[in-house]
PDB file of C-alpha atoms in Angstrom:
ATOM      1  CA  TRP A   1       0.141  -0.169   0.084  1.00  0.00           C
ATOM      2  CA  LEU A   2       2.443   2.794   1.180  1.00  0.00           C
ATOM      3  CA  ALA A   3       4.789   1.700  -2.077  1.00  0.00           C
ATOM      4  CA  ARG A   4       1.657   2.159  -4.285  1.00  0.00           C
ATOM      5  CA  GLU A   5       0.999   5.679  -2.556  1.00  0.00           C
ATOM      6  CA  LEU A   6       4.568   6.716  -2.657  1.00  0.00           C
ATOM      7  CA  GLY A   7       4.834   6.014  -6.089  1.00  0.00           C
ATOM      8  CA  GLU A   8       8.449   7.203  -7.649  1.00  0.00           C
ATOM      9  CA  ASP A   9       9.235   8.287  -4.014  1.00  0.00           C
ATOM     10  CA  PHE A  10       9.038   4.864  -2.858  1.00  0.00           C
ATOM     11  CA  GLY A  11      13.190   4.385  -3.801  1.00  0.00           C
ATOM     12  CA  SER A  12      13.750   7.707  -1.618  1.00  0.00           C
ATOM     13  CA  TYR A  13      11.757   6.115   1.417  1.00  0.00           C
ATOM     14  CA  GLY A  14      13.747   3.272   1.281  1.00  0.00           C
ATOM     15  CA  THR A  15      16.714   5.050   1.028  1.00  0.00           C
ATOM     16  CA  LEU A  16      16.162   7.104   4.064  1.00  0.00           C
ATOM     17  CA  VAL A  17      15.075   3.718   6.002  1.00  0.00           C
ATOM     18  CA  TYR A  18      18.545   2.394   5.339  1.00  0.00           C
ATOM     19  CA  LEU A  19      20.476   5.708   6.285  1.00  0.00           C
ATOM     20  CA  ILE A  20      18.406   5.686   9.383  1.00  0.00           C
ATOM     21  CA  GLY A  21      19.338   2.569  10.146  1.00  0.00           C
ATOM     22  CA  LEU A  22      23.123   2.787   9.519  1.00  0.00           C
ATOM     23  CA  LEU A  23      22.949   6.101  11.616  1.00  0.00           C
ATOM     24  CA  THR A  24      21.391   4.837  14.537  1.00  0.00           C
ATOM     25  CA  ILE A  25      24.670   2.559  15.047  1.00  0.00           C
ATOM     26  CA  PRO A  26      26.701   4.851  15.956  1.00  0.00           C
ATOM     27  CA  ALA A  27      24.071   6.971  17.866  1.00  0.00           C
ATOM     28  CA  THR A  28      23.441   4.324  20.236  1.00  0.00           C
ATOM     29  CA  CYS A  29      27.425   3.387  20.815  1.00  0.00           C
ATOM     30  CA  GLY A  30      26.606  -0.435  21.360  1.00  0.00           C
ATOM     31  CA  LEU A  31      24.480   0.545  24.277  1.00  0.00           C
ATOM     32  CA  ASN A  32      21.728  -1.222  22.623  1.00  0.00           C
ATOM     33  CA  GLN A  33      23.495  -4.734  23.020  1.00  0.00           C
ATOM     34  CA  SER A  34      26.240  -4.169  26.098  1.00  0.00           C
ATOM     35  CA  LEU A  35      23.610  -2.692  28.346  1.00  0.00           C
ATOM     36  CA  THR A  36      21.379  -5.925  28.698  1.00  0.00           C
ATOM     37  CA  PRO A  37      24.128  -8.013  29.949  1.00  0.00           C
ATOM     38  CA  TYR A  38      25.646  -5.272  31.937  1.00  0.00           C
ATOM     39  CA  VAL A  39      22.202  -4.259  33.882  1.00  0.00           C
ATOM     40  CA  ALA A  40      21.238  -7.933  34.551  1.00  0.00           C
ATOM     41  CA  ALA A  41      24.835  -8.728  36.546  1.00  0.00           C
ATOM     42  CA  LYS A  42      24.422  -5.667  38.534  1.00  0.00           C
ATOM     43  CA  ASN A  43      20.828  -6.708  38.875  1.00  0.00           C
ATOM     44  CA  PHE A  44      21.756 -10.005  40.032  1.00  0.00           C
ATOM     45  CA  LYS A  45      24.290  -8.561  42.609  1.00  0.00           C
ATOM     46  CA  ASP A  46      22.239  -6.277  43.869  1.00  0.00           C
ATOM     47  CA  SER A  47      24.251  -3.198  43.107  1.00  0.00           C
ATOM     48  CA  MET A  48      22.244  -1.804  40.527  1.00  0.00           C
ATOM     49  CA  GLU A  49      21.756   1.131  42.364  1.00  0.00           C
ATOM     50  CA  ASP A  50      25.514   1.998  42.730  1.00  0.00           C
ATOM     51  CA  SER A  51      25.728   1.756  38.838  1.00  0.00           C
ATOM     52  CA  SER A  52      22.347   3.341  37.829  1.00  0.00           C
ATOM     53  CA  GLY A  53      23.985   7.206  37.519  1.00  0.00           C
ATOM     54  CA  ALA A  54      26.508   5.475  35.074  1.00  0.00           C
ATOM     55  CA  VAL A  55      24.065   3.880  32.702  1.00  0.00           C
ATOM     56  CA  LEU A  56      21.554   7.010  32.807  1.00  0.00           C
ATOM     57  CA  TYR A  57      24.744   9.180  31.854  1.00  0.00           C
ATOM     58  CA  GLY A  58      25.290   6.803  29.126  1.00  0.00           C
ATOM     59  CA  LEU A  59      21.839   7.342  27.799  1.00  0.00           C
ATOM     60  CA  VAL A  60      23.024  10.990  27.883  1.00  0.00           C
ATOM     61  CA  VAL A  61      26.204  10.796  25.962  1.00  0.00           C
ATOM     62  CA  SER A  62      24.426   8.486  23.594  1.00  0.00           C
ATOM     63  CA  GLU A  63      22.022  11.026  22.483  1.00  0.00           C
ATOM     64  CA  PHE A  64      25.037  13.650  21.986  1.00  0.00           C
ATOM     65  CA  PHE A  65      26.090  11.273  19.867  1.00  0.00           C
ATOM     66  CA  SER A  66      22.820  10.921  17.983  1.00  0.00           C
ATOM     67  CA  PHE A  67      23.111  14.550  17.489  1.00  0.00           C
ATOM     68  CA  LEU A  68      26.553  14.636  16.251  1.00  0.00           C
ATOM     69  CA  VAL A  69      25.195  11.834  13.605  1.00  0.00           C
ATOM     70  CA  ILE A  70      22.411  14.277  12.650  1.00  0.00           C
ATOM     71  CA  LEU A  71      25.182  16.884  11.919  1.00  0.00           C
ATOM     72  CA  ALA A  72      27.283  14.652   9.797  1.00  0.00           C
ATOM     73  CA  ALA A  73      24.578  13.320   7.775  1.00  0.00           C
ATOM     74  CA  ILE A  74      23.701  16.847   6.188  1.00  0.00           C
ATOM     75  CA  PRO A  75      26.648  16.970   3.982  1.00  0.00           C
ATOM     76  CA  ILE A  76      25.526  13.397   3.009  1.00  0.00           C
ATOM     77  CA  LYS A  77      22.352  14.646   1.936  1.00  0.00           C
ATOM     78  CA  ILE A  78      23.861  17.591   0.028  1.00  0.00           C
ATOM     79  CA  PHE A  79      26.149  15.959  -1.942  1.00  0.00           C
ATOM     80  CA  PHE A  80      25.012  12.232  -2.567  1.00  0.00           C
ATOM     81  CA  TYR A  81      21.107  12.596  -2.588  1.00  0.00           C
ATOM     82  CA  PRO A  82      20.139  16.129  -3.179  1.00  0.00           C
ATOM     83  CA  GLU A  83      16.952  15.176  -5.310  1.00  0.00           C
ATOM     84  CA  ILE A  84      15.398  13.759  -1.539  1.00  0.00           C
ATOM     85  CA  ASP A  85      13.300  16.254  -0.398  1.00  0.00           C
ATOM     86  CA  ASN A  86      14.898  18.234   2.594  1.00  0.00           C
ATOM     87  CA  GLN A  87      11.577  18.210   4.823  1.00  0.00           C
ATOM     88  CA  ALA A  88      11.237  14.282   4.573  1.00  0.00           C
ATOM     89  CA  PHE A  89      15.256  14.144   5.006  1.00  0.00           C
ATOM     90  CA  THR A  90      15.137  16.248   8.331  1.00  0.00           C
ATOM     91  CA  LEU A  91      12.055  14.513   9.303  1.00  0.00           C
ATOM     92  CA  ALA A  92      13.658  11.240   9.063  1.00  0.00           C
ATOM     93  CA  LEU A  93      16.761  12.116  11.079  1.00  0.00           C
ATOM     94  CA  LEU A  94      15.078  13.852  13.820  1.00  0.00           C
ATOM     95  CA  THR A  95      14.028   9.716  14.473  1.00  0.00           C
ATOM     96  CA  VAL A  96      17.607   9.086  14.963  1.00  0.00           C
ATOM     97  CA  PRO A  97      17.677  10.296  18.448  1.00  0.00           C
ATOM     98  CA  LEU A  98      14.339   8.735  19.210  1.00  0.00           C
ATOM     99  CA  ILE A  99      15.302   5.396  17.810  1.00  0.00           C
ATOM    100  CA  SER A 100      18.708   5.632  19.524  1.00  0.00           C
ATOM    101  CA  LEU A 101      16.891   6.044  22.868  1.00  0.00           C
ATOM    102  CA  LEU A 102      14.116   3.309  22.414  1.00  0.00           C
ATOM    103  CA  GLN A 103      16.875   0.823  21.724  1.00  0.00           C
ATOM    104  CA  ASN A 104      19.156   1.522  24.662  1.00  0.00           C
ATOM    105  CA  CYS A 105      15.772   1.592  27.029  1.00  0.00           C
ATOM    106  CA  ARG A 106      14.712  -1.466  26.043  1.00  0.00           C
ATOM    107  CA  ALA A 107      18.215  -3.295  26.878  1.00  0.00           C
ATOM    108  CA  ILE A 108      17.963  -1.389  30.206  1.00  0.00           C
ATOM    109  CA  LEU A 109      14.257  -3.183  31.017  1.00  0.00           C
ATOM    110  CA  GLN A 110      15.603  -6.330  28.964  1.00  0.00           C
ATOM    111  CA  GLY A 111      18.303  -6.346  31.746  1.00  0.00           C
ATOM    112  CA  MET A 112      16.028  -6.275  34.443  1.00  0.00           C
ATOM    113  CA  ASP A 113      13.667  -8.888  33.342  1.00  0.00           C
ATOM    114  CA  PHE A 114      11.354  -7.098  31.540  1.00  0.00           C
ATOM    115  CA  PRO A 115      11.872  -8.912  28.295  1.00  0.00           C
ATOM    116  CA  LEU A 116       8.277  -9.071  27.245  1.00  0.00           C
ATOM    117  CA  HIS A 117       7.117  -5.711  27.227  1.00  0.00           C
ATOM    118  CA  ALA A 118      10.361  -4.297  26.094  1.00  0.00           C
ATOM    119  CA  SER A 119      10.182  -6.506  22.823  1.00  0.00           C
ATOM    120  CA  LEU A 120       6.887  -5.940  22.341  1.00  0.00           C
ATOM    121  CA  ILE A 121       7.242  -1.945  22.463  1.00  0.00           C
ATOM    122  CA  GLU A 122       9.498  -1.761  19.657  1.00  0.00           C
ATOM    123  CA  THR A 123       8.440  -4.648  17.674  1.00  0.00           C
ATOM    124  CA  LEU A 124       4.727  -3.829  17.722  1.00  0.00           C
ATOM    125  CA  VAL A 125       3.632  -0.225  19.056  1.00  0.00           C
ATOM    126  CA  LEU A 126       6.469   1.530  16.838  1.00  0.00           C
ATOM    127  CA  PRO A 127       5.409   0.174  13.127  1.00  0.00           C
ATOM    128  CA  SER A 128       1.638  -0.225  14.468  1.00  0.00           C
ATOM    129  CA  GLY A 129       1.832   3.607  15.295  1.00  0.00           C
ATOM    130  CA  ILE A 130       3.258   4.751  11.807  1.00  0.00           C
ATOM    131  CA  LEU A 131       0.363   2.726  10.073  1.00  0.00           C
ATOM    132  CA  LEU A 132      -2.130   3.810  12.737  1.00  0.00           C
ATOM    133  CA  VAL A 133      -1.261   7.660  11.650  1.00  0.00           C
ATOM    134  CA  LEU A 134      -0.775   7.111   8.021  1.00  0.00           C
ATOM    135  CA  THR A 135      -4.520   5.085   8.001  1.00  0.00           C
ATOM    136  CA  ALA A 136      -5.956   8.101   9.840  1.00  0.00           C
ATOM    137  CA  SER A 137      -4.223  10.918   7.561  1.00  0.00           C
ATOM    138  CA  TYR A 138      -5.541   9.282   4.277  1.00  0.00           C
ATOM    139  CA  PHE A 139      -8.966   7.808   5.344  1.00  0.00           C
ATOM    140  CA  LEU A 140      -9.894  10.504   8.156  1.00  0.00           C
ATOM    141  CA  PHE A 141      -8.278  13.636   6.756  1.00  0.00           C
ATOM    142  CA  ASP A 142      -7.987  12.811   3.151  1.00  0.00           C
ATOM    143  CA  LEU A 143      -4.484  13.421   2.955  1.00  0.00           C
ATOM    144  CA  LYS A 144      -2.211  12.541   0.068  1.00  0.00           C
ATOM    145  CA  ILE A 145       0.494  10.007   1.422  1.00  0.00           C
ATOM    146  CA  ASN A 146       3.489  11.985   0.392  1.00  0.00           C
ATOM    147  CA  LEU A 147       7.678  11.202   1.482  1.00  0.00           C
ATOM    148  CA  ARG A 148       6.823  14.247   4.145  1.00  0.00           C
ATOM    149  CA  LEU A 149       3.853  12.288   5.470  1.00  0.00           C
ATOM    150  CA  ALA A 150       5.529   9.197   5.837  1.00  0.00           C
ATOM    151  CA  PHE A 151       8.429  10.125   8.257  1.00  0.00           C
ATOM    152  CA  ALA A 152       6.368  12.813   9.947  1.00  0.00           C
ATOM    153  CA  ALA A 153       4.479   9.349  11.231  1.00  0.00           C
ATOM    154  CA  SER A 154       7.446   7.412  12.089  1.00  0.00           C
ATOM    155  CA  LEU A 155       8.049  10.899  13.838  1.00  0.00           C
ATOM    156  CA  ILE A 156       4.927  10.955  15.967  1.00  0.00           C
ATOM    157  CA  SER A 157       5.007   6.689  16.450  1.00  0.00           C
ATOM    158  CA  SER A 158       8.954   7.027  17.735  1.00  0.00           C
ATOM    159  CA  PHE A 159       8.161   9.797  20.002  1.00  0.00           C
ATOM    160  CA  VAL A 160       5.144   8.169  21.728  1.00  0.00           C
ATOM    161  CA  THR A 161       6.920   4.957  21.796  1.00  0.00           C
ATOM    162  CA  CYS A 162       9.867   6.647  23.927  1.00  0.00           C
ATOM    163  CA  ILE A 163       7.360   7.946  26.263  1.00  0.00           C
ATOM    164  CA  ILE A 164       5.951   4.457  27.174  1.00  0.00           C
ATOM    165  CA  ILE A 165       9.401   2.850  27.446  1.00  0.00           C
ATOM    166  CA  ILE A 166      10.746   5.631  29.691  1.00  0.00           C
ATOM    167  CA  LEU A 167       7.485   5.024  32.000  1.00  0.00           C
ATOM    168  CA  LEU A 168       8.122   1.695  32.307  1.00  0.00           C
ATOM    169  CA  LEU A 169      11.584   2.062  32.763  1.00  0.00           C
ATOM    170  CA  VAL A 170      10.920   4.923  35.699  1.00  0.00           C
ATOM    171  CA  GLN A 171       7.919   2.737  36.917  1.00  0.00           C
ATOM    172  CA  LYS A 172      10.698  -0.051  37.200  1.00  0.00           C
ATOM    173  CA  PHE A 173      13.323   1.874  38.559  1.00  0.00           C
ATOM    174  CA  PRO A 174      12.116   4.634  40.322  1.00  0.00           C
ATOM    175  CA  MET A 175      14.434   7.986  40.067  1.00  0.00           C
ATOM    176  CA  ALA A 176      14.576   8.387  43.947  1.00  0.00           C
ATOM    177  CA  ARG A 177      17.002   5.049  43.946  1.00  0.00           C
ATOM    178  CA  ILE A 178      19.098   6.608  41.463  1.00  0.00           C
ATOM    179  CA  LYS A 179      22.764   7.730  42.264  1.00  0.00           C
ATOM    180  CA  TRP A 180      23.595  10.533  40.051  1.00  0.00           C
ATOM    181  CA  TYR A 181      27.447  10.642  41.796  1.00  0.00           C
ATOM    182  CA  SER A 182      28.770   7.415  40.346  1.00  0.00           C
ATOM    183  CA  GLU A 183      32.071   7.545  39.145  1.00  0.00           C
ATOM    184  CA  ILE A 184      33.153   8.324  35.658  1.00  0.00           C
ATOM    185  CA  GLY A 185      35.430   4.907  35.634  1.00  0.00           C
ATOM    186  CA  GLU A 186      31.597   3.095  35.950  1.00  0.00           C
ATOM    187  CA  LEU A 187      30.691   5.182  32.610  1.00  0.00           C
ATOM    188  CA  ARG A 188      34.177   4.271  31.185  1.00  0.00           C
ATOM    189  CA  HIS A 189      33.189   0.517  32.319  1.00  0.00           C
ATOM    190  CA  VAL A 190      29.855   0.806  30.146  1.00  0.00           C
ATOM    191  CA  PHE A 191      31.579   2.311  27.118  1.00  0.00           C
ATOM    192  CA  HIS A 192      34.389  -0.381  27.014  1.00  0.00           C
ATOM    193  CA  LYS A 193      31.976  -3.387  27.040  1.00  0.00           C
ATOM    194  CA  SER A 194      29.893  -1.371  24.435  1.00  0.00           C
ATOM    195  CA  LEU A 195      32.457  -0.869  21.766  1.00  0.00           C
ATOM    196  CA  PRO A 196      32.649  -4.669  20.654  1.00  0.00           C
ATOM    197  CA  PHE A 197      28.958  -4.149  19.895  1.00  0.00           C
ATOM    198  CA  CYS A 198      29.157  -1.071  18.284  1.00  0.00           C
ATOM    199  CA  ILE A 199      31.899  -2.097  16.044  1.00  0.00           C
ATOM    200  CA  GLY A 200      30.141  -5.381  15.206  1.00  0.00           C
ATOM    201  CA  GLN A 201      26.915  -3.977  14.108  1.00  0.00           C
ATOM    202  CA  SER A 202      28.738  -1.225  11.740  1.00  0.00           C
ATOM    203  CA  VAL A 203      30.620  -3.970   9.660  1.00  0.00           C
ATOM    204  CA  PHE A 204      27.033  -5.707   9.477  1.00  0.00           C
ATOM    205  CA  ALA A 205      25.593  -2.717   8.722  1.00  0.00           C
ATOM    206  CA  ILE A 206      28.281  -1.518   6.031  1.00  0.00           C
ATOM    207  CA  ASN A 207      27.725  -4.977   4.238  1.00  0.00           C
ATOM    208  CA  SER A 208      23.921  -4.932   4.231  1.00  0.00           C
ATOM    209  CA  ARG A 209      22.992  -1.427   3.873  1.00  0.00           C
ATOM    210  CA  VAL A 210      25.597   0.639   1.942  1.00  0.00           C
ATOM    211  CA  PRO A 211      25.102  -1.399  -1.211  1.00  0.00           C
ATOM    212  CA  LEU A 212      21.560   0.064  -1.391  1.00  0.00           C
ATOM    213  CA  LEU A 213      22.757   3.484  -0.230  1.00  0.00           C
ATOM    214  CA  ILE A 214      25.492   3.871  -3.162  1.00  0.00           C
ATOM    215  CA  LEU A 215      22.674   2.430  -5.577  1.00  0.00           C
ATOM    216  CA  ALA A 216      20.280   5.163  -4.783  1.00  0.00           C
ATOM    217  CA  ALA A 217      22.800   7.642  -5.236  1.00  0.00           C
ATOM    218  CA  SER A 218      24.054   6.748  -8.290  1.00  0.00           C
ATOM    219  CA  ALA A 219      20.977   5.615  -9.920  1.00  0.00           C
ATOM    220  CA  SER A 220      16.946   6.369 -10.332  1.00  0.00           C
ATOM    221  CA  GLU A 221      14.569   6.559  -7.276  1.00  0.00           C
ATOM    222  CA  ILE A 222      13.203   3.549  -9.337  1.00  0.00           C
ATOM    223  CA  GLU A 223      15.409   1.328  -9.446  1.00  0.00           C
ATOM    224  CA  GLY A 224      16.387   1.913  -5.728  1.00  0.00           C
ATOM    225  CA  GLY A 225      12.648   1.033  -4.744  1.00  0.00           C
ATOM    226  CA  ALA A 226      12.661  -2.217  -6.968  1.00  0.00           C
ATOM    227  CA  TYR A 227      16.127  -3.302  -4.870  1.00  0.00           C
ATOM    228  CA  TYR A 228      14.460  -1.724  -1.374  1.00  0.00           C
TER     229      TYR A 228
END
């Protein structure tokens, strides 16, 4: 349905989806994989409160990297994808910090014996929210589905999903129990554990996503959409 409504713009949609996935890897800093065993180990030893500040500081650092990634993506748009709509590209980039936060918070919840809800939120709520916004726009408000609306729906759904998972995180681990004075050394330990995951994800993404991005930059949108 989305491919039919977008038409030739579906190639640009696929390109942006792959680009978001690629940019999310440095944005998460590998914390979306390393936080689960780290939090589980601390939770098992009943020392999670002592490391809570370091974990949350890690989330802040990850969001900082997300905005650096957004800035780094601007030249990519200018030199490689000038034909993609600027507003759609901006909306797509704004989902990067939200998806990064969502994946990292999910990793924390999974480490705290909360795997079912955490998994369902990302795999069901996020895509369902995108579909709901697009369907409501099309049938209730009679809006034409275009590239901007598609990524506006993704941005709205990502924001709502982040709110839900943050509320679950606060419920599971109240803010009053957080020790903000955790040592910087603990924060370094968190990122030291995340580095191998970040490298592994980057290698996999380069092998799986970069071919499409190269094709989209050198071929037509129709060919890119067919590949996607």
